[in-house]
Amino acid sequence: MSFENIILEVDSPIATIFFNRPKALNALNNALFDELDLALDQVKNNTDIRVLILTGSGGKAFVAGADIAELVKMNPLEGKSFSRKGQKVFSKIEDLPIPAIAAVNGFALGGGLEAALGCDFIYASDKALFGLPEITLGLIPGFGGTQRLARRIGVNRAKELIFTGKNIKAQEAFEYGIVNKIIEHDKLMEEVLKTANLIASRGKVALRSAKGVIQNGLNTDIETGCRIENDVFGLNMSSEDAKEGTHAFLEKRKPVFKGELY
Ligand code: CO8
């Protein structure tokens, strides 16, 4: 299926999804969420894909938020359902069995920051701008931002950003722990691809295990999290990749991971 509001490029082992409404700075509308939902299913079902990158078309924005022109026409129930749709789609990114990297190439405001927070980590262009400005519109974040930002950077800073609605530049977002790395604007995708390819070269089974354990463990207390780690550690050891990786080390050769899933 071809999409209108996003672009899905697959160059295995990497897939890239571009938010593609550049005239509206890639603002998120209902149609875009429907397409993104389908694209994520395609990514999930293609076992050749090992890393997903999300970025924005047009060079100016990652995503400038929910589409305010569409939002303004919604009644409260429609707004609630739109919020839930966005939450579910961003949770789907978080729940993918492969890592997802946000390549933030410009504005990541409101729903844009919430989309990036659904990814496992964020690399940003030095021109990127981050914020949850919903409060300036008389709204609150509704695509998981109140929850994910606090979990990612701590409740104090999350509250400050959400209550003030102020936008912060890439450097401050890096200091806050929102962004892992800041990259010169024109080199962003090159650097993101380097990291994506490095990740893709690792054992797929172990990647899936690690992501699942971190994600599921974070939603619980530390003891339960350790138990989840313990179970998955055992299961992961039954994979061909685990045998290959450990034997390759002892035989002083590079491992060849087949990536078969258990
Ligand atoms: N929605 C719709 N259109 C947008 C949006 C948006 N979020 N952002 C920009 N656009 C459009 C502009 O209207 C403009 O369109 P046109 O050319 O037709 O006038 C075009 O994109 C270019 O924008 P600007 O001319 O404003 O470009 P600037 O470079 O001057 O400014 C900014 C860029 C600073 C990003 C500015 O556009 C802006 O402030 N945008 C809005 C940012 C914002 O407030 N985002 C949060 C939105 S609310 C949200 O995300 C809620 C999420 C949870 C919802 C839960 C469901 C109910």
mmCIF file of C-alpha atoms and ligand atoms in Angstrom:
data_model
loop_
_atom_site.group_PDB
_atom_site.id
_atom_site.type_symbol
_atom_site.label_atom_id
_atom_site.label_comp_id
_atom_site.label_asym_id
_atom_site.label_seq_id
_atom_site.Cartn_x
_atom_site.Cartn_y
_atom_site.Cartn_z
ATOM 1 C CA MET A 1 0.000 0.000 0.000
ATOM 2 C CA SER A 2 1.266 3.474 -0.785
ATOM 3 C CA PHE A 3 0.844 6.175 1.808
ATOM 4 C CA GLU A 4 0.096 9.887 1.476
ATOM 5 C CA ASN A 5 0.921 11.282 4.885
ATOM 6 C CA ILE A 6 3.983 9.203 5.618
ATOM 7 C CA ILE A 7 6.678 7.513 3.540
ATOM 8 C CA LEU A 8 7.917 4.037 4.431
ATOM 9 C CA GLU A 9 11.321 3.229 2.967
ATOM 10 C CA VAL A 10 12.669 -0.255 3.469
ATOM 11 C CA ASP A 11 16.348 -0.869 2.832
ATOM 12 C CA SER A 12 16.862 -4.004 4.890
ATOM 13 C CA PRO A 13 17.955 -4.284 7.594
ATOM 14 C CA ILE A 14 16.852 -0.663 8.144
ATOM 15 C CA ALA A 15 13.374 0.822 7.620
ATOM 16 C CA THR A 16 12.728 4.551 7.729
ATOM 17 C CA ILE A 17 9.353 6.183 8.229
ATOM 18 C CA PHE A 18 9.120 9.853 7.224
ATOM 19 C CA PHE A 19 6.280 11.981 8.595
ATOM 20 C CA ASN A 20 5.289 13.543 5.304
ATOM 21 C CA ARG A 21 3.061 16.604 5.546
ATOM 22 C CA PRO A 22 5.792 19.210 5.085
ATOM 23 C CA LYS A 23 3.364 22.053 4.263
ATOM 24 C CA ALA A 24 1.862 21.632 7.755
ATOM 25 C CA LEU A 25 5.271 20.886 9.310
ATOM 26 C CA ASN A 26 4.267 17.193 9.410
ATOM 27 C CA ALA A 27 1.425 17.819 11.875
ATOM 28 C CA LEU A 28 -0.341 14.649 12.982
ATOM 29 C CA ASN A 29 -3.888 14.139 11.733
ATOM 30 C CA ASN A 30 -6.222 11.145 11.812
ATOM 31 C CA ALA A 31 -5.227 9.957 8.335
ATOM 32 C CA LEU A 32 -1.545 10.070 9.242
ATOM 33 C CA PHE A 33 -2.119 7.964 12.357
ATOM 34 C CA ASP A 34 -4.052 5.359 10.317
ATOM 35 C CA GLU A 35 -1.193 5.102 7.840
ATOM 36 C CA LEU A 36 1.459 5.007 10.561
ATOM 37 C CA ASP A 37 -0.425 2.214 12.286
ATOM 38 C CA LEU A 38 -0.414 0.147 9.067
ATOM 39 C CA ALA A 39 3.225 0.942 8.337
ATOM 40 C CA LEU A 40 4.253 -0.219 11.815
ATOM 41 C CA ASP A 41 2.474 -3.532 11.188
ATOM 42 C CA GLN A 42 4.393 -3.906 7.929
ATOM 43 C CA VAL A 43 7.663 -3.173 9.720
ATOM 44 C CA LYS A 44 6.832 -5.635 12.488
ATOM 45 C CA ASN A 45 5.906 -8.388 10.028
ATOM 46 C CA ASN A 46 9.023 -7.974 7.887
ATOM 47 C CA THR A 47 11.587 -10.051 9.733
ATOM 48 C CA ASP A 48 14.422 -8.674 7.574
ATOM 49 C CA ILE A 49 14.027 -5.285 9.256
ATOM 50 C CA ARG A 50 16.157 -4.924 12.377
ATOM 51 C CA VAL A 51 15.973 -1.207 13.138
ATOM 52 C CA LEU A 52 13.334 1.458 12.473
ATOM 53 C CA ILE A 53 14.148 5.149 12.066
ATOM 54 C CA LEU A 54 11.490 7.857 12.334
ATOM 55 C CA THR A 55 12.138 11.285 10.873
ATOM 56 C CA GLY A 56 10.385 14.208 9.195
ATOM 57 C CA SER A 57 10.138 15.247 5.537
ATOM 58 C CA GLY A 58 10.845 18.768 4.374
ATOM 59 C CA GLY A 59 13.988 19.560 6.345
ATOM 60 C CA LYS A 60 12.307 21.926 8.820
ATOM 61 C CA ALA A 61 10.265 19.746 11.120
ATOM 62 C CA PHE A 62 10.223 16.315 12.675
ATOM 63 C CA VAL A 63 6.587 16.925 13.661
ATOM 64 C CA ALA A 64 5.134 20.260 14.858
ATOM 65 C CA GLY A 65 2.422 18.549 16.915
ATOM 66 C CA ALA A 66 -1.117 17.374 16.454
ATOM 67 C CA ASP A 67 -2.862 19.046 13.524
ATOM 68 C CA ILE A 68 -4.439 22.038 15.260
ATOM 69 C CA ALA A 69 -6.706 22.735 12.264
ATOM 70 C CA GLU A 70 -8.217 19.247 12.615
ATOM 71 C CA LEU A 71 -8.204 19.311 16.415
ATOM 72 C CA VAL A 72 -10.140 22.561 16.616
ATOM 73 C CA LYS A 73 -13.148 20.960 14.868
ATOM 74 C CA MET A 74 -13.384 18.048 17.311
ATOM 75 C CA ASN A 75 -15.906 17.761 20.103
ATOM 76 C CA PRO A 76 -14.615 16.435 23.452
ATOM 77 C CA LEU A 77 -15.454 12.806 22.618
ATOM 78 C CA GLU A 78 -13.759 13.039 19.234
ATOM 79 C CA GLY A 79 -10.773 14.663 20.920
ATOM 80 C CA LYS A 80 -10.640 11.851 23.473
ATOM 81 C CA SER A 81 -10.738 9.234 20.755
ATOM 82 C CA PHE A 82 -8.031 11.062 18.747
ATOM 83 C CA SER A 83 -5.877 11.171 21.873
ATOM 84 C CA ARG A 84 -6.358 7.426 22.399
ATOM 85 C CA LYS A 85 -5.531 6.695 18.773
ATOM 86 C CA GLY A 86 -2.245 8.594 19.093
ATOM 87 C CA GLN A 87 -1.419 6.899 22.397
ATOM 88 C CA LYS A 88 -1.972 3.470 20.857
ATOM 89 C CA VAL A 89 0.129 4.166 17.783
ATOM 90 C CA PHE A 90 3.044 5.542 19.829
ATOM 91 C CA SER A 91 2.790 2.563 22.195
ATOM 92 C CA LYS A 92 2.995 0.360 19.113
ATOM 93 C CA ILE A 93 6.366 1.939 18.278
ATOM 94 C CA GLU A 94 7.493 1.316 21.855
ATOM 95 C CA ASP A 95 6.305 -2.302 21.691
ATOM 96 C CA LEU A 96 7.985 -3.140 18.388
ATOM 97 C CA PRO A 97 10.323 -6.104 18.749
ATOM 98 C CA ILE A 98 13.074 -4.064 17.068
ATOM 99 C CA PRO A 99 14.714 -0.820 18.218
ATOM 100 C CA ALA A 100 13.281 2.473 16.948
ATOM 101 C CA ILE A 101 15.406 5.624 16.706
ATOM 102 C CA ALA A 102 13.945 9.116 16.331
ATOM 103 C CA ALA A 103 16.050 11.285 14.022
ATOM 104 C CA VAL A 104 14.729 14.680 15.054
ATOM 105 C CA ASN A 105 15.535 17.036 12.204
ATOM 106 C CA GLY A 106 13.675 20.159 13.322
ATOM 107 C CA PHE A 107 10.562 20.988 15.344
ATOM 108 C CA ALA A 108 9.511 18.204 17.719
ATOM 109 C CA LEU A 109 6.651 19.942 19.470
ATOM 110 C CA GLY A 110 3.616 18.541 21.252
ATOM 111 C CA GLY A 111 2.647 15.321 19.484
ATOM 112 C CA GLY A 112 6.017 15.495 17.709
ATOM 113 C CA LEU A 113 7.942 15.143 20.949
ATOM 114 C CA GLU A 114 5.458 12.470 22.041
ATOM 115 C CA ALA A 115 6.217 10.535 18.825
ATOM 116 C CA ALA A 116 9.953 10.800 19.458
ATOM 117 C CA LEU A 117 9.477 9.623 23.052
ATOM 118 C CA GLY A 118 7.769 6.476 21.728
ATOM 119 C CA CYS A 119 11.125 5.616 20.135
ATOM 120 C CA ASP A 120 13.905 3.945 22.093
ATOM 121 C CA PHE A 121 16.181 6.969 21.854
ATOM 122 C CA ILE A 122 16.573 10.262 20.069
ATOM 123 C CA TYR A 123 19.364 11.731 17.934
ATOM 124 C CA ALA A 124 18.799 15.391 17.112
ATOM 125 C CA SER A 125 19.963 17.900 14.546
ATOM 126 C CA ASP A 126 21.603 21.003 16.008
ATOM 127 C CA LYS A 127 18.570 22.889 14.615
ATOM 128 C CA ALA A 128 16.004 20.785 16.504
ATOM 129 C CA LEU A 129 13.547 22.374 18.926
ATOM 130 C CA PHE A 130 11.671 20.397 21.570
ATOM 131 C CA GLY A 131 8.684 21.135 23.742
ATOM 132 C CA LEU A 132 5.203 20.276 24.906
ATOM 133 C CA PRO A 133 3.476 23.620 24.197
ATOM 134 C CA GLU A 134 -0.078 22.271 24.588
ATOM 135 C CA ILE A 135 -0.630 24.443 27.696
ATOM 136 C CA THR A 136 -0.226 27.548 25.494
ATOM 137 C CA LEU A 137 -3.254 26.298 23.538
ATOM 138 C CA GLY A 138 -5.260 25.574 26.692
ATOM 139 C CA LEU A 139 -4.667 21.844 26.198
ATOM 140 C CA ILE A 140 -2.542 19.154 27.796
ATOM 141 C CA PRO A 141 -0.350 16.564 26.070
ATOM 142 C CA GLY A 142 -2.593 13.706 24.969
ATOM 143 C CA PHE A 143 -0.420 11.212 23.093
ATOM 144 C CA GLY A 144 1.378 9.831 26.170
ATOM 145 C CA GLY A 145 3.618 12.856 26.788
ATOM 146 C CA THR A 146 2.610 13.425 30.417
ATOM 147 C CA GLN A 147 3.659 9.855 31.170
ATOM 148 C CA ARG A 148 6.623 9.234 28.893
ATOM 149 C CA LEU A 149 8.443 12.524 29.465
ATOM 150 C CA ALA A 150 8.308 12.151 33.259
ATOM 151 C CA ARG A 151 9.564 8.571 33.025
ATOM 152 C CA ARG A 152 12.331 9.581 30.619
ATOM 153 C CA ILE A 153 13.720 12.716 32.300
ATOM 154 C CA GLY A 154 12.191 12.762 35.778
ATOM 155 C CA VAL A 155 9.047 14.350 37.069
ATOM 156 C CA ASN A 156 10.532 17.772 38.002
ATOM 157 C CA ARG A 157 11.792 18.673 34.564
ATOM 158 C CA ALA A 158 8.765 17.129 32.858
ATOM 159 C CA LYS A 159 6.442 19.248 35.001
ATOM 160 C CA GLU A 160 8.444 22.393 34.249
ATOM 161 C CA LEU A 161 8.250 21.788 30.489
ATOM 162 C CA ILE A 162 4.567 20.872 30.538
ATOM 163 C CA PHE A 163 3.495 23.690 32.900
ATOM 164 C CA THR A 164 5.472 26.439 31.109
ATOM 165 C CA GLY A 165 4.954 25.124 27.575
ATOM 166 C CA LYS A 166 8.400 26.515 26.749
ATOM 167 C CA ASN A 167 10.411 25.116 23.879
ATOM 168 C CA ILE A 168 14.032 24.102 24.344
ATOM 169 C CA LYS A 169 16.883 23.822 21.868
ATOM 170 C CA ALA A 170 18.793 20.628 21.138
ATOM 171 C CA GLN A 171 21.580 21.439 23.622
ATOM 172 C CA GLU A 172 19.150 21.862 26.538
ATOM 173 C CA ALA A 173 17.240 18.751 25.457
ATOM 174 C CA PHE A 174 20.571 16.898 25.536
ATOM 175 C CA GLU A 175 21.320 18.200 29.035
ATOM 176 C CA TYR A 176 17.813 17.165 30.155
ATOM 177 C CA GLY A 177 18.422 13.631 28.879
ATOM 178 C CA ILE A 178 15.771 13.814 26.153
ATOM 179 C CA VAL A 179 18.386 13.546 23.413
ATOM 180 C CA ASN A 180 21.264 11.065 23.271
ATOM 181 C CA LYS A 181 23.342 12.901 20.687
ATOM 182 C CA ILE A 182 23.313 16.227 18.808
ATOM 183 C CA ILE A 183 24.511 16.133 15.214
ATOM 184 C CA GLU A 184 25.207 18.818 12.609
ATOM 185 C CA HIS A 185 21.923 19.220 10.706
ATOM 186 C CA ASP A 186 23.132 17.950 7.307
ATOM 187 C CA LYS A 187 24.872 14.919 8.821
ATOM 188 C CA LEU A 188 21.962 13.738 10.991
ATOM 189 C CA MET A 189 20.775 10.828 8.841
ATOM 190 C CA GLU A 190 24.341 9.678 8.122
ATOM 191 C CA GLU A 191 25.049 9.436 11.865
ATOM 192 C CA VAL A 192 21.707 7.832 12.674
ATOM 193 C CA LEU A 193 22.298 5.231 9.962
ATOM 194 C CA LYS A 194 25.732 4.435 11.417
ATOM 195 C CA THR A 195 24.178 3.660 14.787
ATOM 196 C CA ALA A 196 21.253 1.819 13.186
ATOM 197 C CA ASN A 197 23.624 -0.390 11.190
ATOM 198 C CA LEU A 198 25.729 -1.099 14.270
ATOM 199 C CA ILE A 199 22.606 -2.184 16.158
ATOM 200 C CA ALA A 200 21.436 -4.223 13.146
ATOM 201 C CA SER A 201 24.738 -6.128 13.171
ATOM 202 C CA ARG A 202 23.993 -7.457 16.671
ATOM 203 C CA GLY A 203 22.031 -10.615 17.379
ATOM 204 C CA LYS A 204 18.385 -10.037 16.570
ATOM 205 C CA VAL A 205 17.142 -12.394 19.253
ATOM 206 C CA ALA A 206 19.197 -10.673 21.939
ATOM 207 C CA LEU A 207 18.044 -7.252 20.724
ATOM 208 C CA ARG A 208 14.433 -8.324 20.960
ATOM 209 C CA SER A 209 15.056 -9.805 24.397
ATOM 210 C CA ALA A 210 16.881 -6.721 25.679
ATOM 211 C CA LYS A 211 14.262 -4.272 24.420
ATOM 212 C CA GLY A 212 11.399 -6.341 25.834
ATOM 213 C CA VAL A 213 13.048 -6.762 29.228
ATOM 214 C CA ILE A 214 13.887 -3.069 29.583
ATOM 215 C CA GLN A 215 10.409 -2.002 28.476
ATOM 216 C CA ASN A 216 8.459 -4.516 30.559
ATOM 217 C CA GLY A 217 10.737 -4.125 33.572
ATOM 218 C CA LEU A 218 10.336 -0.341 33.605
ATOM 219 C CA ASN A 219 6.586 -0.765 33.993
ATOM 220 C CA THR A 220 7.037 -2.652 37.249
ATOM 221 C CA ASP A 221 9.114 -2.678 40.459
ATOM 222 C CA ILE A 222 12.821 -3.588 40.395
ATOM 223 C CA GLU A 223 12.453 -7.082 41.835
ATOM 224 C CA THR A 224 9.769 -8.012 39.303
ATOM 225 C CA GLY A 225 11.912 -6.409 36.607
ATOM 226 C CA CYS A 226 14.880 -8.566 37.620
ATOM 227 C CA ARG A 227 12.664 -11.666 37.511
ATOM 228 C CA ILE A 228 11.580 -10.730 33.978
ATOM 229 C CA GLU A 229 15.242 -10.281 33.051
ATOM 230 C CA ASN A 230 16.069 -13.641 34.626
ATOM 231 C CA ASP A 231 13.381 -15.521 32.679
ATOM 232 C CA VAL A 232 14.225 -13.875 29.376
ATOM 233 C CA PHE A 233 17.959 -14.420 30.001
ATOM 234 C CA GLY A 234 17.297 -18.143 30.184
ATOM 235 C CA LEU A 235 15.041 -18.148 27.151
ATOM 236 C CA ASN A 236 17.514 -16.057 25.184
ATOM 237 C CA MET A 237 20.287 -18.568 25.969
ATOM 238 C CA SER A 238 18.327 -21.187 24.040
ATOM 239 C CA SER A 239 18.731 -19.192 20.810
ATOM 240 C CA GLU A 240 21.182 -20.112 18.056
ATOM 241 C CA ASP A 241 22.509 -16.562 18.211
ATOM 242 C CA ALA A 242 23.534 -16.980 21.860
ATOM 243 C CA LYS A 243 25.456 -20.148 21.026
ATOM 244 C CA GLU A 244 27.028 -18.504 17.992
ATOM 245 C CA GLY A 245 28.032 -15.307 19.839
ATOM 246 C CA THR A 246 29.675 -17.040 22.770
ATOM 247 C CA HIS A 247 31.414 -19.705 20.653
ATOM 248 C CA ALA A 248 32.665 -17.098 18.179
ATOM 249 C CA PHE A 249 34.269 -15.200 21.079
ATOM 250 C CA LEU A 250 36.093 -18.295 22.330
ATOM 251 C CA GLU A 251 37.134 -19.234 18.779
ATOM 252 C CA LYS A 252 38.417 -15.650 18.257
ATOM 253 C CA ARG A 253 36.216 -15.017 15.202
ATOM 254 C CA LYS A 254 33.386 -12.653 14.308
ATOM 255 C CA PRO A 255 29.937 -14.044 15.081
ATOM 256 C CA VAL A 256 27.478 -14.663 12.272
ATOM 257 C CA PHE A 257 24.060 -14.036 13.768
ATOM 258 C CA LYS A 258 21.214 -15.700 11.898
ATOM 259 C CA GLY A 259 18.598 -13.908 13.940
ATOM 260 C CA GLU A 260 16.149 -16.759 14.162
ATOM 261 C CA LEU A 261 13.534 -16.010 16.748
ATOM 262 C CA TYR A 262 12.651 -18.305 19.548
HETATM 263 N N1 CO8 B 1 -1.040 21.915 13.240
HETATM 264 C C1 CO8 B 1 -1.491 22.355 12.037
HETATM 265 N N2 CO8 B 1 -0.752 23.142 11.231
HETATM 266 C C2 CO8 B 1 0.475 23.486 11.665
HETATM 267 C C3 CO8 B 1 0.991 23.063 12.899
HETATM 268 C C4 CO8 B 1 0.174 22.242 13.712
HETATM 269 N N3 CO8 B 1 0.584 21.749 14.882
HETATM 270 N N4 CO8 B 1 2.229 23.583 13.056
HETATM 271 C C5 CO8 B 1 2.474 24.315 11.942
HETATM 272 N N5 CO8 B 1 1.423 24.265 11.099
HETATM 273 C C6 CO8 B 1 1.289 24.888 9.795
HETATM 274 C C7 CO8 B 1 1.062 26.384 9.941
HETATM 275 O O1 CO8 B 1 -0.299 26.657 10.186
HETATM 276 C C8 CO8 B 1 1.535 26.877 8.574
HETATM 277 O O2 CO8 B 1 0.520 26.635 7.640
HETATM 278 P P1 CO8 B 1 0.182 27.766 6.512
HETATM 279 O O3 CO8 B 1 1.455 27.890 5.711
HETATM 280 O O4 CO8 B 1 -0.944 27.152 5.751
HETATM 281 O O5 CO8 B 1 -0.156 29.002 7.252
HETATM 282 C C9 CO8 B 1 2.698 25.951 8.253
HETATM 283 O O6 CO8 B 1 2.509 24.793 9.076
HETATM 284 C C10 CO8 B 1 4.048 26.549 8.563
HETATM 285 O O7 CO8 B 1 4.011 26.969 9.935
HETATM 286 P P2 CO8 B 1 4.458 28.429 10.389
HETATM 287 O O8 CO8 B 1 4.201 29.423 9.298
HETATM 288 O O9 CO8 B 1 3.830 28.696 11.713
HETATM 289 O O10 CO8 B 1 6.024 28.204 10.502
HETATM 290 P P3 CO8 B 1 7.019 28.969 11.465
HETATM 291 O O11 CO8 B 1 8.392 28.528 11.066
HETATM 292 O O12 CO8 B 1 6.730 30.424 11.493
HETATM 293 O O13 CO8 B 1 6.694 28.422 12.948
HETATM 294 C C11 CO8 B 1 6.262 26.691 14.577
HETATM 295 C C12 CO8 B 1 6.928 27.084 13.238
HETATM 296 C C13 CO8 B 1 6.955 27.457 15.730
HETATM 297 C C14 CO8 B 1 6.461 25.202 14.767
HETATM 298 C C15 CO8 B 1 4.774 27.069 14.542
HETATM 299 O O14 CO8 B 1 4.220 26.560 13.339
HETATM 300 C C16 CO8 B 1 3.985 26.516 15.680
HETATM 301 O O15 CO8 B 1 4.034 27.055 16.772
HETATM 302 N N6 CO8 B 1 3.234 25.406 15.475
HETATM 303 C C17 CO8 B 1 2.377 24.816 16.479
HETATM 304 C C18 CO8 B 1 3.196 24.085 17.530
HETATM 305 C C19 CO8 B 1 2.290 23.503 18.596
HETATM 306 O O16 CO8 B 1 1.644 24.234 19.324
HETATM 307 N N7 CO8 B 1 2.256 22.180 18.689
HETATM 308 C C20 CO8 B 1 1.419 21.477 19.626
HETATM 309 C C21 CO8 B 1 0.128 21.164 18.973
HETATM 310 S S1 CO8 B 1 -1.058 20.469 20.096
HETATM 311 C C22 CO8 B 1 -0.563 18.877 20.274
HETATM 312 O O17 CO8 B 1 0.424 18.431 19.719
HETATM 313 C C23 CO8 B 1 -1.446 18.078 21.161
HETATM 314 C C24 CO8 B 1 -1.036 16.589 21.183
HETATM 315 C C25 CO8 B 1 -2.048 15.802 21.941
HETATM 316 C C26 CO8 B 1 -3.397 15.850 21.283
HETATM 317 C C27 CO8 B 1 -4.362 14.914 21.878
HETATM 318 C C28 CO8 B 1 -5.579 14.687 21.002
HETATM 319 C C29 CO8 B 1 -6.754 15.561 21.309
#
